[in-house]
PDB file of C-alpha atoms in Angstrom:
ATOM      1  CA  SER W   1     112.286  83.836 101.854  1.00 86.00           C
ATOM      2  CA  GLN W   2     109.847  85.017  99.281  1.00 87.00           C
ATOM      3  CA  THR W   3     110.629  84.079  95.643  1.00 91.00           C
ATOM      4  CA  ILE W   4     108.907  85.079  92.366  1.00 95.00           C
ATOM      5  CA  HIS W   5     109.335  83.348  89.246  1.00 94.00           C
ATOM      6  CA  GLN W   6     108.145  84.484  85.437  1.00 95.00           C
ATOM      7  CA  TRP W   7     108.222  82.683  82.139  1.00 92.00           C
ATOM      8  CA  PRO W   8     109.425  82.781  79.272  1.00 93.00           C
ATOM      9  CA  ALA W   9     112.347  85.134  79.550  1.00 93.00           C
ATOM     10  CA  THR W  10     112.620  85.637  76.029  1.00 94.00           C
ATOM     11  CA  LEU W  11     109.494  85.261  73.631  1.00 96.00           C
ATOM     12  CA  VAL W  12     109.111  85.995  70.127  1.00 97.00           C
ATOM     13  CA  GLN W  13     105.639  85.985  68.684  1.00 96.00           C
ATOM     14  CA  PRO W  14     103.851  86.726  65.118  1.00 97.00           C
ATOM     15  CA  VAL W  15     101.490  89.444  64.868  1.00 96.00           C
ATOM     16  CA  GLY W  16      97.843  87.808  65.503  1.00 96.00           C
ATOM     17  CA  SER W  17      99.247  84.989  67.483  1.00 96.00           C
ATOM     18  CA  PRO W  18      97.784  84.482  71.271  1.00 96.00           C
ATOM     19  CA  LEU W  19     100.062  84.893  74.532  1.00 95.00           C
ATOM     20  CA  SER W  20     100.347  83.562  77.749  1.00 96.00           C
ATOM     21  CA  LEU W  21     102.740  84.810  80.283  1.00 96.00           C
ATOM     22  CA  GLU W  22     102.745  83.244  83.805  1.00 96.00           C
ATOM     23  CA  CYS W  23     104.368  84.588  87.046  1.00 96.00           C
ATOM     24  CA  THR W  24     104.477  82.217  90.640  1.00 97.00           C
ATOM     25  CA  VAL W  25     105.413  83.544  93.905  1.00 96.00           C
ATOM     26  CA  GLU W  26     106.437  81.159  96.411  1.00 95.00           C
ATOM     27  CA  GLY W  27     107.056  81.826 100.488  1.00 93.00           C
ATOM     28  CA  THR W  28     104.072  83.906 101.203  1.00 91.00           C
ATOM     29  CA  SER W  29     100.308  83.697 100.701  1.00 88.00           C
ATOM     30  CA  ASN W  30      97.757  86.339  99.782  1.00 90.00           C
ATOM     31  CA  PRO W  31     100.117  88.571  98.084  1.00 93.00           C
ATOM     32  CA  ASN W  32      98.775  91.437  96.101  1.00 93.00           C
ATOM     33  CA  LEU W  33      99.829  90.872  92.503  1.00 95.00           C
ATOM     34  CA  TYR W  34     101.170  93.081  89.387  1.00 95.00           C
ATOM     35  CA  TRP W  35     101.633  92.927  85.831  1.00 96.00           C
ATOM     36  CA  TYR W  36     103.932  95.975  84.240  1.00 95.00           C
ATOM     37  CA  ARG W  37     104.863  96.786  80.850  1.00 93.00           C
ATOM     38  CA  GLN W  38     108.302  98.785  80.200  1.00 89.00           C
ATOM     39  CA  ALA W  39     108.395 100.031  76.665  1.00 81.00           C
ATOM     40  CA  ALA W  40     111.955 100.841  75.388  1.00 75.00           C
ATOM     41  CA  GLY W  41     113.184 104.318  77.232  1.00 73.00           C
ATOM     42  CA  ARG W  42     109.999 104.426  79.214  1.00 77.00           C
ATOM     43  CA  GLY W  43     109.408 103.876  82.809  1.00 81.00           C
ATOM     44  CA  LEU W  44     107.312 100.977  84.307  1.00 89.00           C
ATOM     45  CA  GLN W  45     103.684 101.186  83.426  1.00 90.00           C
ATOM     46  CA  LEU W  46     101.271  99.128  85.453  1.00 91.00           C
ATOM     47  CA  LEU W  47      98.910  97.107  83.682  1.00 94.00           C
ATOM     48  CA  PHE W  48      97.075  94.945  86.092  1.00 94.00           C
ATOM     49  CA  TYR W  49      96.639  94.298  90.039  1.00 92.00           C
ATOM     50  CA  SER W  50      95.064  91.815  91.676  1.00 93.00           C
ATOM     51  CA  VAL W  51      94.293  91.456  95.371  1.00 90.00           C
ATOM     52  CA  GLY W  52      92.885  87.858  95.584  1.00 91.00           C
ATOM     53  CA  ILE W  53      91.775  85.016  93.385  1.00 94.00           C
ATOM     54  CA  GLY W  54      89.604  85.702  90.680  1.00 91.00           C
ATOM     55  CA  GLN W  55      89.981  89.878  91.873  1.00 91.00           C
ATOM     56  CA  ILE W  56      91.824  91.663  88.842  1.00 92.00           C
ATOM     57  CA  SER W  57      91.590  95.549  87.957  1.00 90.00           C
ATOM     58  CA  SER W  58      93.223  97.167  84.884  1.00 88.00           C
ATOM     59  CA  GLU W  59      95.023 100.128  84.489  1.00 83.00           C
ATOM     60  CA  VAL W  60      95.062 100.865  80.869  1.00 79.00           C
ATOM     61  CA  PRO W  61      92.633  99.950  78.256  1.00 70.00           C
ATOM     62  CA  GLN W  62      94.625  97.437  76.068  1.00 77.00           C
ATOM     63  CA  ASN W  63      95.031  94.209  73.996  1.00 87.00           C
ATOM     64  CA  LEU W  64      95.835  92.288  76.989  1.00 93.00           C
ATOM     65  CA  SER W  65      93.885  90.422  80.045  1.00 95.00           C
ATOM     66  CA  ALA W  66      95.311  89.394  83.452  1.00 96.00           C
ATOM     67  CA  SER W  67      93.720  86.231  85.271  1.00 96.00           C
ATOM     68  CA  ARG W  68      94.538  85.002  89.027  1.00 97.00           C
ATOM     69  CA  PRO W  69      93.586  81.208  88.762  1.00 96.00           C
ATOM     70  CA  GLN W  70      95.252  80.704  92.085  1.00 95.00           C
ATOM     71  CA  ASP W  71      96.850  82.559  95.326  1.00 95.00           C
ATOM     72  CA  ARG W  72      99.700  82.992  93.985  1.00 95.00           C
ATOM     73  CA  GLN W  73      99.967  82.341  90.402  1.00 96.00           C
ATOM     74  CA  PHE W  74      99.154  85.561  87.914  1.00 97.00           C
ATOM     75  CA  ILE W  75      98.978  84.903  84.106  1.00 97.00           C
ATOM     76  CA  LEU W  76      98.787  87.812  81.496  1.00 96.00           C
ATOM     77  CA  SER W  77      97.140  86.767  78.049  1.00 96.00           C
ATOM     78  CA  SER W  78      96.001  87.958  74.956  1.00 95.00           C
ATOM     79  CA  LYS W  79      94.208  86.776  72.012  1.00 95.00           C
ATOM     80  CA  LYS W  80      95.426  87.866  69.062  1.00 95.00           C
ATOM     81  CA  LEU W  81      99.053  90.266  69.809  1.00 95.00           C
ATOM     82  CA  LEU W  82      99.696  93.713  68.189  1.00 93.00           C
ATOM     83  CA  LEU W  83     102.948  95.038  67.106  1.00 93.00           C
ATOM     84  CA  SER W  84     102.592  97.551  69.937  1.00 90.00           C
ATOM     85  CA  ASP W  85     102.389  94.493  72.607  1.00 92.00           C
ATOM     86  CA  SER W  86     106.228  94.376  72.191  1.00 92.00           C
ATOM     87  CA  GLY W  87     108.277  95.225  75.224  1.00 92.00           C
ATOM     88  CA  PHE W  88     109.334  94.045  78.675  1.00 93.00           C
ATOM     89  CA  TYR W  89     106.642  92.564  80.863  1.00 96.00           C
ATOM     90  CA  LEU W  90     107.606  92.092  84.806  1.00 96.00           C
ATOM     91  CA  CYS W  91     105.389  90.566  87.240  1.00 97.00           C
ATOM     92  CA  ALA W  92     105.840  91.976  90.962  1.00 96.00           C
ATOM     93  CA  TRP W  93     104.104  91.256  94.286  1.00 95.00           C
ATOM     94  CA  SER W  94     103.736  92.845  97.859  1.00 92.00           C
ATOM     95  CA  VAL W  95     102.381  91.974 101.107  1.00 88.00           C
ATOM     96  CA  ARG W  96      98.554  91.889 101.530  1.00 80.00           C
ATOM     97  CA  GLY W  97      96.685  93.003 104.491  1.00 66.00           C
ATOM     98  CA  SER W  98      98.883  95.678 105.751  1.00 60.00           C
ATOM     99  CA  GLU W  99      97.759  99.036 105.593  1.00 63.00           C
ATOM    100  CA  GLY W 100     101.173 100.258 105.815  1.00 72.00           C
ATOM    101  CA  ASN W 101     103.381 101.127 103.058  1.00 82.00           C
ATOM    102  CA  GLN W 102     105.354  97.629 101.508  1.00 85.00           C
ATOM    103  CA  PRO W 103     107.572  97.699  98.659  1.00 90.00           C
ATOM    104  CA  GLN W 104     106.862  95.502  95.155  1.00 93.00           C
ATOM    105  CA  HIS W 105     109.059  92.798  94.328  1.00 95.00           C
ATOM    106  CA  PHE W 106     109.804  92.275  90.861  1.00 96.00           C
ATOM    107  CA  GLY W 107     110.646  88.833  88.634  1.00 96.00           C
ATOM    108  CA  ASP W 108     113.037  89.116  86.143  1.00 94.00           C
ATOM    109  CA  GLY W 109     110.810  89.902  83.302  1.00 95.00           C
ATOM    110  CA  THR W 110     109.887  88.433  79.777  1.00 95.00           C
ATOM    111  CA  ARG W 111     110.961  90.323  76.859  1.00 94.00           C
ATOM    112  CA  LEU W 112     108.155  89.834  74.393  1.00 95.00           C
ATOM    113  CA  SER W 113     109.258  90.680  70.488  1.00 95.00           C
ATOM    114  CA  ILE W 114     106.619  90.903  68.301  1.00 94.00           C
ATOM    115  CA  LEU W 115     107.239  90.519  64.390  1.00 93.00           C
TER     116      LEU W 115
ATOM    117  CA  ASP G   1     102.278 113.257  81.919  1.00 68.00           C
ATOM    118  CA  GLN G   2     105.301 112.191  83.513  1.00 81.00           C
ATOM    119  CA  GLN G   3     105.034 112.658  86.979  1.00 92.00           C
ATOM    120  CA  VAL G   4     107.821 111.430  88.420  1.00 95.00           C
ATOM    121  CA  LYS G   5     110.890 112.551  86.380  1.00 95.00           C
ATOM    122  CA  GLN G   6     114.893 111.491  86.390  1.00 95.00           C
ATOM    123  CA  ASN G   7     116.021 114.228  84.380  1.00 92.00           C
ATOM    124  CA  SER G   8     119.506 112.356  84.148  1.00 94.00           C
ATOM    125  CA  PRO G   9     119.385 109.615  81.869  1.00 94.00           C
ATOM    126  CA  SER G  10     123.055 108.765  82.904  1.00 96.00           C
ATOM    127  CA  LEU G  11     125.970 109.213  85.530  1.00 97.00           C
ATOM    128  CA  SER G  12     129.219 108.132  85.486  1.00 98.00           C
ATOM    129  CA  VAL G  13     131.191 108.143  89.173  1.00 98.00           C
ATOM    130  CA  GLN G  14     134.702 107.415  90.463  1.00 98.00           C
ATOM    131  CA  GLU G  15     135.204 104.606  92.482  1.00 97.00           C
ATOM    132  CA  GLY G  16     135.033 105.541  96.215  1.00 97.00           C
ATOM    133  CA  ARG G  17     133.452 108.730  95.309  1.00 98.00           C
ATOM    134  CA  ILE G  18     129.536 109.911  96.000  1.00 98.00           C
ATOM    135  CA  SER G  19     126.929 109.129  93.218  1.00 98.00           C
ATOM    136  CA  ILE G  20     123.933 111.168  93.743  1.00 98.00           C
ATOM    137  CA  LEU G  21     120.872 110.449  91.745  1.00 98.00           C
ATOM    138  CA  ASN G  22     117.644 113.041  91.633  1.00 98.00           C
ATOM    139  CA  CYS G  23     114.044 112.570  90.993  1.00 97.00           C
ATOM    140  CA  ASP G  24     111.165 115.029  91.077  1.00 97.00           C
ATOM    141  CA  TYR G  25     107.584 114.138  91.307  1.00 97.00           C
ATOM    142  CA  THR G  26     104.732 116.702  90.463  1.00 96.00           C
ATOM    143  CA  ASN G  27     101.563 114.707  92.159  1.00 93.00           C
ATOM    144  CA  SER G  28     100.867 116.413  95.903  1.00 93.00           C
ATOM    145  CA  MET G  29      99.410 113.161  96.861  1.00 92.00           C
ATOM    146  CA  PHE G  30     102.454 111.327  96.744  1.00 93.00           C
ATOM    147  CA  ASP G  31     103.297 109.849 100.137  1.00 90.00           C
ATOM    148  CA  TYR G  32     105.811 106.863  99.695  1.00 93.00           C
ATOM    149  CA  PHE G  33     108.608 107.215  97.781  1.00 96.00           C
ATOM    150  CA  LEU G  34     111.065 104.134  96.702  1.00 96.00           C
ATOM    151  CA  TRP G  35     114.321 103.313  94.698  1.00 98.00           C
ATOM    152  CA  TYR G  36     114.829 100.034  92.620  1.00 97.00           C
ATOM    153  CA  LYS G  37     118.288  99.166  91.055  1.00 97.00           C
ATOM    154  CA  LYS G  38     117.992  97.081  87.761  1.00 94.00           C
ATOM    155  CA  TYR G  39     120.588  95.343  86.248  1.00 93.00           C
ATOM    156  CA  PRO G  40     120.455  94.154  82.780  1.00 88.00           C
ATOM    157  CA  ALA G  41     118.294  91.145  81.750  1.00 83.00           C
ATOM    158  CA  GLU G  42     116.823  91.211  85.229  1.00 89.00           C
ATOM    159  CA  GLY G  43     114.024  92.439  86.914  1.00 92.00           C
ATOM    160  CA  PRO G  44     114.023  95.793  89.340  1.00 94.00           C
ATOM    161  CA  THR G  45     115.248  95.231  92.857  1.00 96.00           C
ATOM    162  CA  PHE G  46     114.105  97.229  96.057  1.00 96.00           C
ATOM    163  CA  LEU G  47     116.914  99.221  97.311  1.00 97.00           C
ATOM    164  CA  ILE G  48     115.061 101.659  99.952  1.00 97.00           C
ATOM    165  CA  SER G  49     111.887 103.421 100.292  1.00 95.00           C
ATOM    166  CA  ILE G  50     111.004 106.946 102.269  1.00 95.00           C
ATOM    167  CA  SER G  51     107.655 108.130 103.754  1.00 92.00           C
ATOM    168  CA  SER G  52     106.637 111.598 103.655  1.00 92.00           C
ATOM    169  CA  ILE G  53     106.762 111.952 107.615  1.00 92.00           C
ATOM    170  CA  LYS G  54     110.387 111.530 107.262  1.00 94.00           C
ATOM    171  CA  ASP G  55     113.369 113.603 105.522  1.00 95.00           C
ATOM    172  CA  LYS G  56     115.515 110.966 105.511  1.00 97.00           C
ATOM    173  CA  ASN G  57     116.442 107.347 105.786  1.00 97.00           C
ATOM    174  CA  GLU G  58     119.519 105.193 105.845  1.00 97.00           C
ATOM    175  CA  ASP G  59     120.428 101.731 105.063  1.00 96.00           C
ATOM    176  CA  GLY G  60     124.241 101.009 105.115  1.00 97.00           C
ATOM    177  CA  ARG G  61     125.872 102.849 101.974  1.00 97.00           C
ATOM    178  CA  PHE G  62     122.491 104.114 100.788  1.00 98.00           C
ATOM    179  CA  THR G  63     120.712 107.283 101.973  1.00 98.00           C
ATOM    180  CA  VAL G  64     117.349 108.223 100.780  1.00 98.00           C
ATOM    181  CA  PHE G  65     116.517 112.535 101.224  1.00 98.00           C
ATOM    182  CA  LEU G  66     113.141 113.507 100.888  1.00 97.00           C
ATOM    183  CA  ASN G  67     112.475 117.386 100.362  1.00 97.00           C
ATOM    184  CA  LYS G  68     108.266 118.003 100.013  1.00 95.00           C
ATOM    185  CA  SER G  69     108.123 121.752  99.466  1.00 95.00           C
ATOM    186  CA  ALA G  70     110.507 120.970  96.392  1.00 96.00           C
ATOM    187  CA  LYS G  71     109.209 117.896  95.441  1.00 97.00           C
ATOM    188  CA  HIS G  72     112.243 116.314  95.404  1.00 97.00           C
ATOM    189  CA  LEU G  73     114.207 113.193  96.361  1.00 97.00           C
ATOM    190  CA  SER G  74     117.917 112.146  95.964  1.00 98.00           C
ATOM    191  CA  LEU G  75     119.561 108.947  96.556  1.00 98.00           C
ATOM    192  CA  HIS G  76     123.140 108.892  97.658  1.00 98.00           C
ATOM    193  CA  ILE G  77     125.586 106.264  97.543  1.00 98.00           C
ATOM    194  CA  VAL G  78     128.682 106.636  99.569  1.00 97.00           C
ATOM    195  CA  PRO G  79     131.127 104.661  98.468  1.00 97.00           C
ATOM    196  CA  SER G  80     130.393 104.018  95.165  1.00 98.00           C
ATOM    197  CA  GLN G  81     131.194 100.589  93.832  1.00 97.00           C
ATOM    198  CA  PRO G  82     131.986  98.929  90.523  1.00 97.00           C
ATOM    199  CA  GLY G  83     128.918  96.960  91.606  1.00 96.00           C
ATOM    200  CA  ASP G  84     126.669  99.726  91.957  1.00 97.00           C
ATOM    201  CA  SER G  85     126.666 100.287  87.933  1.00 98.00           C
ATOM    202  CA  ALA G  86     123.230  99.749  87.357  1.00 97.00           C
ATOM    203  CA  VAL G  87     119.835 101.685  86.246  1.00 96.00           C
ATOM    204  CA  TYR G  88     118.012 103.355  89.319  1.00 97.00           C
ATOM    205  CA  PHE G  89     114.767 103.818  88.877  1.00 96.00           C
ATOM    206  CA  CYS G  90     112.520 106.271  91.324  1.00 96.00           C
ATOM    207  CA  ALA G  91     109.204 105.320  92.479  1.00 95.00           C
ATOM    208  CA  ALA G  92     106.215 107.179  93.882  1.00 95.00           C
ATOM    209  CA  SER G  93     102.884 105.863  95.643  1.00 92.00           C
ATOM    210  CA  PRO G  94     100.340 107.822  97.205  1.00 90.00           C
ATOM    211  CA  GLY G  95      99.999 105.113  99.490  1.00 77.00           C
ATOM    212  CA  PRO G  96      98.270 101.918 100.196  1.00 75.00           C
ATOM    213  CA  TYR G  97      94.813 101.213  99.377  1.00 72.00           C
ATOM    214  CA  SER G  98      92.567  99.095 101.124  1.00 66.00           C
ATOM    215  CA  GLY G  99      93.895  95.309 101.153  1.00 64.00           C
ATOM    216  CA  GLY G 100      97.660  97.020 101.122  1.00 68.00           C
ATOM    217  CA  TYR G 101      98.041  97.377  96.870  1.00 76.00           C
ATOM    218  CA  GLN G 102     100.073 100.213  95.750  1.00 80.00           C
ATOM    219  CA  LYS G 103      99.743 101.990  92.628  1.00 87.00           C
ATOM    220  CA  VAL G 104     103.505 102.861  91.720  1.00 90.00           C
ATOM    221  CA  THR G 105     104.201 105.450  89.403  1.00 92.00           C
ATOM    222  CA  PHE G 106     108.153 105.278  88.226  1.00 93.00           C
ATOM    223  CA  GLY G 107     110.466 107.637  86.705  1.00 93.00           C
ATOM    224  CA  THR G 108     112.341 106.581  83.517  1.00 92.00           C
ATOM    225  CA  GLY G 109     115.671 105.598  85.166  1.00 94.00           C
ATOM    226  CA  THR G 110     119.284 106.798  85.101  1.00 96.00           C
ATOM    227  CA  LYS G 111     121.879 104.721  84.467  1.00 97.00           C
ATOM    228  CA  LEU G 112     124.846 104.854  86.498  1.00 98.00           C
ATOM    229  CA  GLN G 113     128.417 103.803  85.754  1.00 98.00           C
ATOM    230  CA  VAL G 114     130.864 103.704  88.956  1.00 98.00           C
ATOM    231  CA  ILE G 115     134.407 103.516  87.135  1.00 97.00           C
ATOM    232  CA  PRO G 116     136.967 101.730  88.619  1.00 94.00           C
TER     233      PRO G 116
END
């Protein structure tokens, strides 16, 4: 069966510090990968998606970047964190290659607090 | 612009009764609709979905209804159980792009409490 892992579960960082959140998927090949953010009291907002190694698309302009160095690894980064980067970050995957509708499956998220 | 709206932030239901969670959408391009359940400190878990060619999809105690003309969908849980207490997110997508990826828009969630 497929599993998705995210770490760390919680993170407290000072303003201006760098960030690296990692997500890995097991049990599937060539997945589509996604990064979402949930701000307090709001729905999930899609930040990035990737359909393959090195292929990253950004949905919203922001202080963050994403990379996919390996097929099942997705990394969310920042060089300098802002207070507004606080939130709950979720990684998700879905089956790639199928032209039919496929649900996305989420990791347990990282709670990021910026001080 | 909130394209997917869950107007009830919370809902309380007695155990054994029906829970009905509602969702409205504004984008007529949405073609695929999903419900997710989320417990505290966990990521959302996929529950059930429906594509626009159907008006009903059932999976055990969970049934999703889609009314395209009203741009409305609902999730029915029968019978409700205390373990169903969670936040439920409605989500919608215009369908898969080439390669199968989906741009999914989520609602803000409804917190369901099932009282024993």
